[in-house]
Coordinates of C-alpha atoms in Angstrom, one line a residue:
M1 CA -7.0 287.0 -45.0
N2 CA -8.5 283.6 -44.2
H3 CA -6.9 280.4 -45.4
R4 CA -9.4 279.8 -48.2
H5 CA -9.1 283.3 -49.6
W6 CA -5.3 283.1 -49.5
L7 CA -5.4 279.8 -51.4
K8 CA -7.8 281.1 -54.0
T9 CA -5.6 284.2 -54.5
L10 CA -2.6 282.0 -54.9
I11 CA -4.2 279.7 -57.4
W12 CA -5.8 282.4 -59.6
G13 CA -2.6 284.5 -59.6
L14 CA -0.5 281.4 -60.5
I15 CA -2.8 280.5 -63.4
A16 CA -3.0 284.0 -64.6
G17 CA 0.8 284.3 -64.6
V18 CA 1.2 280.9 -66.4
L19 CA -1.2 282.0 -69.2
A20 CA 0.5 285.3 -69.5
G21 CA 3.8 283.5 -69.7
L22 CA 2.5 281.4 -72.6
A23 CA 1.4 284.6 -74.3
M24 CA 4.9 286.1 -73.8
L25 CA 6.5 283.0 -75.3
L26 CA 4.1 283.2 -78.3
T27 CA 5.1 286.8 -78.8
M28 CA 8.8 285.9 -78.8
A29 CA 8.3 283.0 -81.1
L30 CA 6.3 285.1 -83.6
L31 CA 9.0 287.8 -83.6
R32 CA 11.6 285.2 -84.2
L33 CA 9.7 283.4 -86.9
F34 CA 8.7 286.5 -89.0
L35 CA 11.3 289.1 -88.2
G36 CA 14.3 287.1 -87.1
W37 CA 14.6 288.9 -83.8
P38 CA 16.7 287.0 -81.3
T39 CA 14.9 285.6 -78.3
P40 CA 16.1 286.0 -74.7
T41 CA 16.6 282.2 -74.7
E42 CA 19.2 282.3 -77.5
L43 CA 20.9 285.4 -76.0
I44 CA 21.1 283.7 -72.6
F45 CA 22.7 280.6 -74.1
D46 CA 25.3 282.7 -75.9
R47 CA 26.0 284.7 -72.7
I48 CA 26.4 281.7 -70.4
F49 CA 28.2 279.3 -72.8
P50 CA 31.6 281.1 -72.7
L51 CA 31.5 280.9 -68.9
L52 CA 31.2 277.1 -68.8
T53 CA 34.2 275.0 -68.1
V54 CA 35.2 272.4 -70.7
E55 CA 34.7 269.6 -68.1
F56 CA 31.2 270.8 -67.3
F57 CA 30.3 271.1 -71.0
I58 CA 31.7 267.6 -71.9
G59 CA 29.9 266.1 -68.9
S60 CA 26.6 267.7 -69.9
L61 CA 27.1 266.5 -73.5
V62 CA 27.7 262.9 -72.4
R63 CA 24.7 262.9 -70.0
A64 CA 22.4 264.3 -72.7
G65 CA 23.5 261.9 -75.3
G66 CA 24.8 264.4 -77.9
Y67 CA 24.8 268.1 -78.8
T68 CA 21.3 268.2 -80.3
P69 CA 19.7 266.5 -77.3
L70 CA 21.6 268.9 -75.1
K71 CA 20.2 271.8 -77.1
L72 CA 16.7 270.5 -76.8
Q73 CA 17.0 270.0 -73.1
G74 CA 18.3 273.6 -72.7
V75 CA 15.4 275.0 -74.8
F76 CA 12.7 273.1 -72.9
S77 CA 14.3 274.1 -69.5
A78 CA 14.5 277.7 -70.5
L79 CA 10.9 277.9 -71.7
T80 CA 9.7 276.1 -68.6
A81 CA 11.7 278.5 -66.4
Q82 CA 10.2 281.5 -68.2
V83 CA 6.6 280.3 -67.7
F84 CA 7.4 279.5 -64.0
V85 CA 8.8 283.0 -63.4
A86 CA 5.7 284.5 -65.1
G87 CA 3.5 282.4 -62.8
L88 CA 5.4 283.8 -59.8
G89 CA 4.7 287.3 -61.2
G90 CA 1.0 286.5 -61.4
V91 CA 1.1 285.4 -57.7
L92 CA 2.9 288.6 -56.8
Y93 CA 0.3 290.7 -58.7
A94 CA -2.6 288.8 -57.0
F95 CA -1.4 289.4 -53.5
Y96 CA -0.5 293.0 -54.4
L97 CA -4.1 293.7 -55.4
T98 CA -5.4 291.8 -52.3
R99 CA -3.2 294.0 -50.1
R100 CA -4.6 297.1 -51.8
D101 CA -8.1 295.9 -51.1
R102 CA -7.4 295.3 -47.4
R103 CA -6.0 298.8 -47.2
G104 CA -9.2 300.2 -48.6
G105 CA -7.6 301.5 -51.9
L106 CA -9.8 302.9 -54.6
R107 CA -11.3 299.9 -56.4
P108 CA -12.1 300.0 -60.1
S109 CA -15.6 300.9 -61.2
G110 CA -17.7 298.8 -63.5
N111 CA -16.7 295.4 -64.9
S112 CA -13.3 296.4 -66.4
L113 CA -11.0 293.4 -66.6
L114 CA -7.8 295.5 -66.2
D115 CA -7.5 296.8 -62.7
A116 CA -5.8 300.2 -63.1
R117 CA -4.3 299.8 -59.6
G118 CA -2.1 297.0 -60.9
L119 CA -0.3 299.3 -63.3
S120 CA 1.7 300.7 -60.4
L121 CA 3.2 297.3 -60.1
I122 CA 3.2 296.1 -63.7
I123 CA 4.8 299.1 -65.4
P124 CA 7.8 299.4 -63.0
G125 CA 8.2 295.6 -63.1
V126 CA 8.3 295.4 -66.9
L127 CA 10.8 298.3 -67.1
I128 CA 13.1 297.0 -64.4
T129 CA 13.0 293.5 -65.9
T130 CA 13.8 294.9 -69.3
V131 CA 16.7 297.0 -68.0
L132 CA 18.1 294.1 -66.0
F133 CA 18.0 291.8 -69.0
V134 CA 19.5 294.4 -71.3
A135 CA 22.4 295.0 -68.8
L136 CA 23.1 291.3 -68.2
L137 CA 22.9 290.4 -71.9
W138 CA 24.4 293.5 -73.4
P139 CA 27.5 291.8 -75.0
T140 CA 25.2 289.4 -76.8
L141 CA 22.7 292.0 -78.0
L142 CA 24.8 292.5 -81.1
T143 CA 23.4 289.2 -82.3
N144 CA 21.0 289.7 -85.2
Y145 CA 20.0 286.8 -87.5
R146 CA 19.2 289.1 -90.3
G147 CA 22.7 290.6 -90.3
F148 CA 22.0 294.1 -89.1
P149 CA 24.9 296.2 -87.8
P150 CA 25.5 296.7 -84.1
G151 CA 23.4 299.8 -83.5
P152 CA 20.2 298.5 -84.9
A153 CA 20.9 295.0 -83.5
H154 CA 21.1 296.4 -80.0
A155 CA 17.9 298.3 -80.4
I156 CA 16.0 295.4 -81.9
A157 CA 17.1 293.0 -79.2
S158 CA 16.1 295.5 -76.5
L159 CA 12.8 296.3 -78.1
E160 CA 12.0 292.5 -78.4
M161 CA 12.4 292.1 -74.6
L162 CA 10.4 295.2 -73.8
I163 CA 7.5 294.0 -76.1
S164 CA 7.6 290.5 -74.8
F165 CA 7.7 291.5 -71.1
S166 CA 5.0 294.0 -71.6
V167 CA 2.8 291.3 -73.1
C168 CA 3.4 289.2 -70.0
G169 CA 2.6 292.1 -67.6
L170 CA -0.6 293.1 -69.4
G171 CA -1.5 289.4 -69.7
I172 CA -1.3 288.9 -66.0
M173 CA -3.6 291.8 -65.5
F174 CA -6.1 290.6 -68.1
F175 CA -6.2 286.9 -67.1
Y176 CA -6.3 287.7 -63.4
G177 CA -9.2 290.1 -64.1
L178 CA -11.1 287.2 -65.8
L179 CA -10.3 284.6 -63.3
S180 CA -10.7 286.3 -60.0
R181 CA -13.1 289.2 -60.2
S182 CA -16.9 289.0 -60.0
P183 CA -19.2 291.9 -61.0
R184 CA -19.6 294.7 -58.5
R185 CA -22.7 294.6 -56.5
G186 CA -24.9 297.6 -57.3
I187 CA -23.6 297.8 -60.8
V188 CA -24.9 294.4 -62.0
D189 CA -28.2 293.7 -60.4
E190 CA -28.4 290.0 -60.6
P191 CA -29.2 287.2 -58.2
E192 CA -26.4 285.2 -56.7
T193 CA -26.8 282.4 -59.1
G194 CA -26.6 284.8 -62.1
T195 CA -23.4 286.2 -60.7
A196 CA -21.9 282.8 -60.2
R197 CA -22.7 281.9 -63.8
L198 CA -21.1 285.1 -65.1
V199 CA -17.9 284.3 -63.0
G200 CA -17.9 280.8 -64.4
R201 CA -18.2 282.1 -68.0
R202 CA -15.3 284.5 -67.4
R203 CA -13.1 281.7 -66.1
F204 CA -14.1 279.5 -69.0
V205 CA -13.2 282.3 -71.5
A206 CA -9.8 282.8 -69.7
L207 CA -9.0 279.1 -69.9
G208 CA -10.2 279.0 -73.5
I209 CA -8.0 281.9 -74.5
G210 CA -5.1 280.2 -72.7
A211 CA -5.7 277.0 -74.6
A212 CA -5.8 278.8 -77.9
I213 CA -2.5 280.6 -77.0
A214 CA -0.9 277.2 -76.1
L215 CA -2.0 275.7 -79.4
A216 CA -0.6 278.7 -81.4
L217 CA 2.6 278.5 -79.4
G218 CA 3.0 274.8 -80.1
S219 CA 2.4 275.3 -83.8
T220 CA 4.9 278.2 -84.0
L221 CA 7.5 276.2 -82.0
R222 CA 7.1 273.3 -84.4
R223 CA 7.7 275.6 -87.4
L224 CA 10.8 277.1 -85.7
F225 CA 12.0 273.5 -85.0
R226 CA 11.7 272.6 -88.6
M227 CA 13.7 275.8 -89.5
G228 CA 16.3 275.0 -86.8
T229 CA 19.6 273.2 -86.9
F230 CA 18.4 270.1 -85.2
S231 CA 18.0 268.1 -88.4
Y232 CA 21.5 268.7 -89.6
D233 CA 23.6 269.7 -86.6
G234 CA 26.3 267.1 -86.2
R235 CA 26.0 265.8 -89.8
Q236 CA 29.1 263.9 -90.9
Y237 CA 30.4 262.6 -94.2
R238 CA 30.9 258.9 -93.9
G239 CA 30.9 257.9 -97.6
P240 CA 33.7 256.0 -99.4
N241 CA 37.2 257.3 -99.2
V242 CA 36.3 259.6 -96.3
Q243 CA 39.9 260.6 -96.0
K244 CA 40.4 261.3 -99.7
I245 CA 40.8 265.0 -100.5
T246 CA 38.1 265.6 -103.1
P247 CA 35.5 268.4 -103.1
I248 CA 32.4 267.4 -101.3
R249 CA 29.0 268.9 -102.3
P250 CA 28.0 271.5 -99.7
Q251 CA 24.3 270.8 -99.5
D252 CA 24.2 267.1 -98.7
E253 CA 27.6 265.6 -97.7
F254 CA 29.7 268.4 -96.2
Y255 CA 29.8 268.0 -92.4
Q256 CA 28.0 270.5 -90.3
V257 CA 28.0 271.6 -86.7
S258 CA 26.2 274.6 -85.4
K259 CA 26.0 276.4 -82.0
N260 CA 22.7 278.0 -83.0
L261 CA 19.2 276.8 -82.5
I262 CA 18.3 278.5 -85.8
D263 CA 21.0 279.6 -88.1
P264 CA 21.0 283.2 -89.5
D265 CA 19.1 284.1 -92.6
V266 CA 21.0 287.1 -94.0
A267 CA 20.0 289.1 -97.0
H268 CA 23.1 290.0 -99.0
E269 CA 21.4 293.2 -100.3
S270 CA 21.3 294.7 -96.8
W271 CA 24.4 292.9 -95.4
R272 CA 27.5 294.9 -94.7
L273 CA 31.0 294.1 -93.5
D274 CA 32.6 296.7 -91.3
I275 CA 36.4 296.8 -90.9
V276 CA 37.3 299.2 -88.1
G277 CA 39.6 299.5 -85.1
Q278 CA 43.3 300.5 -85.3
V279 CA 43.2 301.4 -89.0
E280 CA 43.8 304.6 -90.9
S281 CA 40.7 304.3 -93.2
P282 CA 37.8 302.3 -91.7
R283 CA 35.6 300.9 -94.4
V284 CA 32.1 299.5 -94.8
Y285 CA 31.8 296.9 -97.6
S286 CA 28.6 295.7 -99.3
F287 CA 28.4 292.3 -100.8
A288 CA 28.6 293.8 -104.3
D289 CA 31.8 295.6 -103.3
I290 CA 33.5 292.4 -102.3
A291 CA 32.1 290.4 -105.3
A292 CA 33.5 293.0 -107.7
M293 CA 37.1 292.6 -106.4
P294 CA 39.6 290.3 -108.1
A295 CA 38.9 286.8 -106.7
V296 CA 40.9 283.7 -106.1
E297 CA 40.0 280.0 -105.7
Q298 CA 41.7 277.7 -103.3
E299 CA 41.2 274.1 -102.1
T300 CA 41.0 273.9 -98.3
T301 CA 40.0 271.0 -96.1
L302 CA 38.0 271.9 -93.0
L303 CA 38.6 269.9 -89.8
C304 CA 36.4 270.2 -86.8
I305 CA 38.0 270.6 -83.4
S306 CA 36.0 267.5 -82.3
Y307 CA 37.4 265.4 -85.2
G308 CA 38.5 261.9 -84.4
I309 CA 40.5 259.6 -86.6
G310 CA 38.2 258.1 -89.2
S311 CA 35.3 260.3 -88.2
G312 CA 33.3 262.3 -90.7
L313 CA 34.0 265.7 -89.2
C314 CA 36.3 266.5 -92.0
S315 CA 35.4 267.8 -95.5
N316 CA 37.0 269.5 -98.4
A317 CA 35.9 272.3 -100.8
I318 CA 37.0 274.7 -103.4
W319 CA 36.5 278.2 -101.9
K320 CA 36.3 281.4 -103.9
G321 CA 36.6 284.8 -102.5
V322 CA 38.9 287.8 -101.8
P323 CA 42.1 287.3 -99.8
L324 CA 41.8 289.1 -96.5
P325 CA 45.2 290.9 -97.0
T326 CA 43.5 292.7 -100.0
L327 CA 40.8 294.1 -97.7
L328 CA 43.2 295.0 -94.9
A329 CA 45.5 296.8 -97.3
Q330 CA 42.6 299.1 -98.2
V331 CA 41.9 300.1 -94.6
K332 CA 45.7 300.6 -93.8
P333 CA 46.2 298.9 -90.4
K334 CA 48.4 300.9 -88.0
P335 CA 51.9 299.7 -87.1
N336 CA 51.0 298.6 -83.6
V337 CA 48.3 296.1 -84.7
T338 CA 48.9 292.6 -83.5
T339 CA 45.5 291.0 -83.6
V340 CA 42.4 290.7 -85.8
L341 CA 39.1 290.3 -84.2
F342 CA 35.9 289.3 -86.1
R343 CA 32.3 289.0 -85.2
A344 CA 29.5 287.1 -86.9
A345 CA 25.8 287.7 -87.3
D346 CA 24.9 285.1 -84.7
G347 CA 27.1 286.7 -82.0
Y348 CA 30.1 284.5 -82.4
Y349 CA 33.4 286.3 -82.1
E350 CA 37.1 285.3 -82.0
T351 CA 40.6 286.7 -82.5
F352 CA 43.7 285.5 -84.3
R353 CA 47.2 286.9 -85.0
F354 CA 47.6 289.7 -87.5
E355 CA 50.4 287.8 -89.2
K356 CA 47.9 285.0 -89.9
A357 CA 45.4 287.5 -91.3
M358 CA 48.0 288.8 -93.8
E359 CA 48.7 285.3 -95.2
P360 CA 47.5 285.1 -98.8
T361 CA 45.5 281.9 -98.1
T362 CA 43.4 283.6 -95.4
L363 CA 40.2 284.1 -97.5
V364 CA 37.0 286.0 -97.3
A365 CA 34.9 283.4 -99.2
Y366 CA 31.5 283.8 -100.8
E367 CA 31.4 280.7 -103.0
M368 CA 31.8 277.0 -102.2
N369 CA 32.5 274.4 -104.9
G370 CA 31.3 276.8 -107.6
E371 CA 28.1 277.8 -105.8
P372 CA 27.1 280.7 -103.6
L373 CA 27.7 279.8 -99.9
P374 CA 24.6 277.9 -98.6
R375 CA 22.9 279.5 -95.7
R376 CA 24.1 276.7 -93.4
H377 CA 27.7 277.3 -94.3
G378 CA 27.7 281.1 -93.7
F379 CA 25.9 282.9 -96.5
P380 CA 26.8 285.5 -97.7
L381 CA 30.4 285.5 -96.4
R382 CA 32.6 283.4 -94.2
L383 CA 36.3 283.5 -93.3
I384 CA 38.7 280.7 -94.3
V385 CA 41.8 280.6 -92.1
P386 CA 43.9 277.5 -93.0
G387 CA 45.8 275.9 -90.1
L388 CA 43.4 276.9 -87.3
Y389 CA 40.5 275.0 -85.9
G390 CA 37.0 276.0 -86.9
E391 CA 35.8 276.5 -83.3
R392 CA 38.3 279.3 -83.0
T393 CA 38.5 281.0 -86.4
Q394 CA 35.7 279.9 -88.7
S395 CA 38.1 277.9 -90.7
G396 CA 36.9 274.5 -89.6
S397 CA 33.2 274.2 -89.4
P398 CA 29.8 276.0 -89.5
A399 CA 30.0 275.7 -85.7
S400 CA 32.1 278.8 -85.9
S401 CA 29.1 280.9 -87.0
C402 CA 30.4 281.9 -90.4
W403 CA 28.0 284.8 -91.2
M404 CA 30.8 287.3 -90.9
R405 CA 29.7 290.9 -90.3
R406 CA 32.4 292.9 -88.6
M407 CA 36.1 292.9 -88.2
A408 CA 38.6 295.0 -86.2
A409 CA 42.3 295.4 -86.2
C410 CA 43.6 295.9 -82.7
T411 CA 46.5 295.6 -80.3
G412 CA 47.0 292.5 -78.1
A413 CA 46.0 294.5 -75.0
M414 CA 42.8 295.8 -76.6
A415 CA 41.9 292.2 -77.7
A416 CA 42.4 291.0 -74.2
V417 CA 40.1 293.7 -72.8
F418 CA 37.5 292.7 -75.4
I419 CA 37.7 289.0 -74.5
N420 CA 37.8 289.5 -70.8
N421 CA 35.0 292.1 -70.6
K422 CA 33.0 290.8 -73.5
A423 CA 32.7 294.4 -74.7
G424 CA 30.2 294.8 -77.4
D425 CA 31.5 297.4 -79.8
V426 CA 34.9 297.0 -81.4
K427 CA 34.9 300.6 -82.7
A428 CA 36.5 301.5 -79.4
M429 CA 39.6 299.5 -80.1

């Protein structure tokens, strides 16, 4: 292969991969926008975040100028990296076909844009990439922003990656066919100038399609941004008498911190709360089941773990719901239970002592100051655990991912296995 041919192969392969990468990102964004399917970007963040040291996180926070700028930097870096990797995939595909040509492999007939020889690279590549991502992200595949239970959540997250990676692979084949191939001599009987014009039109079409995809992606990302937490993440109450213990309206003054790019949007009709693990009678509760139980109201002040004296990361509300001991009594925890583990719809999970769970002020809440829980504060259900910080037990802030979906009673050893191995299904406990 001469130098000029090598360079052309590299350039067309890279461009084809980049355009296919944009098509892949558009697919992910549309699935997230209309179906609420988690994107690999969100799952990767949730997978990596627990592995970071406090020093590294605080340092990154300071350098970025705040949590929201840090989120945006992470999103843009992740999107750029995915397009870059897709570009490398395009280069690999281009040189793979070139090598097949040099070996005298069977070339496609006619003017088909999809070279069937490339499927022997694309299909295994898509499957291997999907399996690799599923394996690496398995503990976070429970995340489902519509509140589906673990089984469907795993299937949806895996299917999202298979669809998106398939779009990328087929996109590489399609765009490379437009950019690099000229009509076969003997099939299209045109002079050289006519062939050149046809090749130019194909490349113009490829770049035009790529531009349309980029515009659609930009529009979709803007819609997702408006739906996201960026406009309210870090909101603090700084009104008069900030330290005074009076109920603060949830929608406009209650402080808010969120780990999510876009908070869950759970439908209470399909939402379920599973209580499983070391219990005699595992139960699955609907929202109607819990709302029909005798309820209590209690005034509880939430204090973020990042609270500083005089800051606004402290708010108060009247919470209404069912005491957690009422639910636990119905499932009959076994005598050896020492720990309660819970998981939320956005993938957040944490544990706390069983004794704390059995205190009457530990509340499964569905109302806040006389109103249904707002989406930003954990609709349809959140856990209130007075005395523990929100970053650990959902008692302190929406940063704890309050959209509670699953709870397990377990022994201390089983909880340690879960935390250390990031196991996905608490039924095994």
